[in-house]
Amino acid sequence: MTTPNLTERQQKTLDFLREYLQTEGLPPTLREIADALGFPSHSSAQACVESLVRKGVLERSPQHRGLRLPSGNVAAIRAATLNELPLIGRVAAGSPILAEENIESQLEIDPAMFHPRADYLLRVVGMSMRDVGILDGDLLAVHRTATANDGQIVVARLDDEVTVKRLRHERDRLLLLPENPDFRPIEVDPRRHAFAIEGRYVGIIRRT
């Protein structure tokens, strides 16, 4: 199971819902979603929300306002509200990155220290990003997003593996570039690989 591909509007809506939950403790109304994101009507906002529900990144609940994030997202929201971040260790094959079984602990780190706001920490394994100062054992602060610009450092899922690399688009191919000459670039072939961006690098924490 990979992270569903979201359109730019769907991702912006999901990000708005997540941030609203962090600050308000309850989901926004359709009017608030439409006003904040410039939807032409409430029905357009509702259609986008329904798409997120169908893709499994949003759930309906019987409570007032009736929207909630799946359990892995709930852990991240709770942690961010308490000025904590979930620390992700080894990611189990096929599981969402914020699934409970992947969370080693909650660390008392304010997500607002980073811009954009960090959603989780990922323990770095290996030295493939050494030359940009990302070392084995570092804690990578990650803003959760399904999209990234060319040249940004991302957390990517390739089949059942999660890796930290620099994203590069070249004509009709996608590359994941290391920052260490001892490692080779990874070429992503969508015909053979299940690929998804799990987040974007926004900072580093080195524990001495």
CSV table of C-alpha atoms in Angstrom, one decimal, residues 17-123:
chain,number,residue,atom,x,y,z
A,17,LEU,CA,-7.5,20.4,7.6
A,18,ARG,CA,-4.4,19.2,9.4
A,19,GLU,CA,-3.3,22.7,10.4
A,20,TYR,CA,-6.8,23.6,11.5
A,21,LEU,CA,-7.0,20.5,13.7
A,22,GLN,CA,-3.7,21.4,15.2
A,23,THR,CA,-4.8,24.9,16.2
A,24,GLU,CA,-8.6,24.5,16.8
A,25,GLY,CA,-8.9,20.9,18.0
A,26,LEU,CA,-11.8,20.2,15.6
A,27,PRO,CA,-12.2,20.1,11.8
A,28,PRO,CA,-13.3,23.1,9.8
A,29,THR,CA,-16.7,23.6,8.2
A,30,LEU,CA,-17.1,23.4,4.5
A,31,ARG,CA,-17.6,27.2,4.5
A,32,GLU,CA,-14.3,27.6,6.2
A,33,ILE,CA,-12.6,25.3,3.8
A,34,ALA,CA,-14.1,27.1,0.8
A,35,ASP,CA,-13.2,30.6,2.1
A,36,ALA,CA,-9.6,29.6,3.1
A,37,LEU,CA,-8.7,27.9,-0.2
A,38,GLY,CA,-10.8,29.9,-2.7
A,39,PHE,CA,-13.2,27.2,-3.8
A,40,PRO,CA,-15.9,28.7,-6.0
A,41,SER,CA,-18.7,27.1,-3.9
A,42,HIS,CA,-19.3,24.9,-0.8
A,43,SER,CA,-20.2,22.0,-3.1
A,44,SER,CA,-16.7,22.3,-4.7
A,45,ALA,CA,-15.2,22.0,-1.2
A,46,GLN,CA,-17.4,19.1,-0.4
A,47,ALA,CA,-16.4,17.3,-3.6
A,48,CYS,CA,-12.7,17.7,-2.7
A,49,VAL,CA,-13.3,16.4,0.8
A,50,GLU,CA,-15.2,13.4,-0.6
A,51,SER,CA,-12.2,12.7,-2.9
A,52,LEU,CA,-9.9,12.7,0.2
A,53,VAL,CA,-12.3,10.3,2.0
A,54,ARG,CA,-12.3,7.9,-1.0
A,55,LYS,CA,-8.5,8.0,-1.1
A,56,GLY,CA,-8.3,7.0,2.6
A,57,VAL,CA,-6.5,10.1,3.9
A,58,LEU,CA,-9.6,11.4,5.6
A,59,GLU,CA,-12.4,9.7,7.4
A,60,ARG,CA,-16.0,10.5,8.4
A,61,SER,CA,-17.1,10.3,12.0
A,62,PRO,CA,-20.5,10.6,13.6
A,63,GLN,CA,-19.5,13.6,15.6
A,64,HIS,CA,-20.3,17.2,14.9
A,65,ARG,CA,-18.6,18.4,11.7
A,66,GLY,CA,-17.9,14.7,10.9
A,67,LEU,CA,-14.3,14.7,9.7
A,68,ARG,CA,-11.2,13.2,11.2
A,69,LEU,CA,-7.8,12.0,10.1
A,70,PRO,CA,-6.9,8.3,10.0
A,71,SER,CA,-5.2,6.9,13.1
A,72,GLY,CA,-1.7,7.4,12.0
A,73,ASN,CA,-2.4,11.1,11.2
A,74,VAL,CA,-4.2,11.5,14.6
A,75,ALA,CA,-1.0,10.5,16.4
A,76,ALA,CA,0.9,13.2,14.5
A,77,ILE,CA,-1.8,15.8,15.2
A,78,ARG,CA,-1.9,15.0,18.9
A,79,ALA,CA,1.9,15.2,19.1
A,80,ALA,CA,2.0,18.6,17.2
A,81,THR,CA,-0.7,20.0,19.5
A,82,LEU,CA,1.4,19.0,22.6
A,83,ASN,CA,4.7,20.4,21.1
A,84,GLU,CA,5.8,16.9,20.4
A,85,LEU,CA,6.8,15.1,17.3
A,86,PRO,CA,6.6,11.4,16.5
A,87,LEU,CA,9.9,9.7,15.9
A,88,ILE,CA,9.7,7.2,13.0
A,89,GLY,CA,12.2,4.4,13.0
A,90,ARG,CA,12.2,1.5,10.6
A,91,VAL,CA,9.1,1.7,8.4
A,92,ALA,CA,7.3,-1.6,8.1
A,93,ALA,CA,6.7,-2.7,4.5
A,94,GLY,CA,3.4,-1.6,3.1
A,95,SER,CA,2.4,0.5,6.1
A,96,PRO,CA,1.7,4.2,6.2
A,97,ILE,CA,4.7,6.1,7.5
A,98,LEU,CA,2.8,7.4,10.5
A,99,ALA,CA,1.2,4.1,11.4
A,100,GLU,CA,1.5,3.3,15.1
A,101,GLU,CA,3.9,0.4,14.6
A,102,ASN,CA,6.5,2.7,13.0
A,103,ILE,CA,6.5,5.3,15.9
A,104,GLU,CA,9.4,4.7,18.3
A,105,SER,CA,8.5,7.5,20.7
A,106,GLN,CA,7.2,11.1,21.0
A,107,LEU,CA,9.9,13.7,21.4
A,108,GLU,CA,9.3,17.1,23.1
A,109,ILE,CA,10.2,19.3,20.1
A,110,ASP,CA,8.0,22.2,18.9
A,111,PRO,CA,7.0,21.5,15.3
A,112,ALA,CA,6.9,25.3,14.7
A,113,MET,CA,10.7,25.4,15.1
A,114,PHE,CA,10.7,24.4,11.4
A,115,HIS,CA,9.3,26.1,8.3
A,116,PRO,CA,7.0,24.8,7.0
A,117,ARG,CA,5.9,23.1,10.2
A,118,ALA,CA,7.4,19.6,10.8
A,119,ASP,CA,4.9,16.7,11.1
A,120,TYR,CA,7.4,14.0,12.2
A,121,LEU,CA,11.0,13.0,12.7
A,122,LEU,CA,12.7,10.3,10.7
A,123,ARG,CA,15.8,8.5,12.0
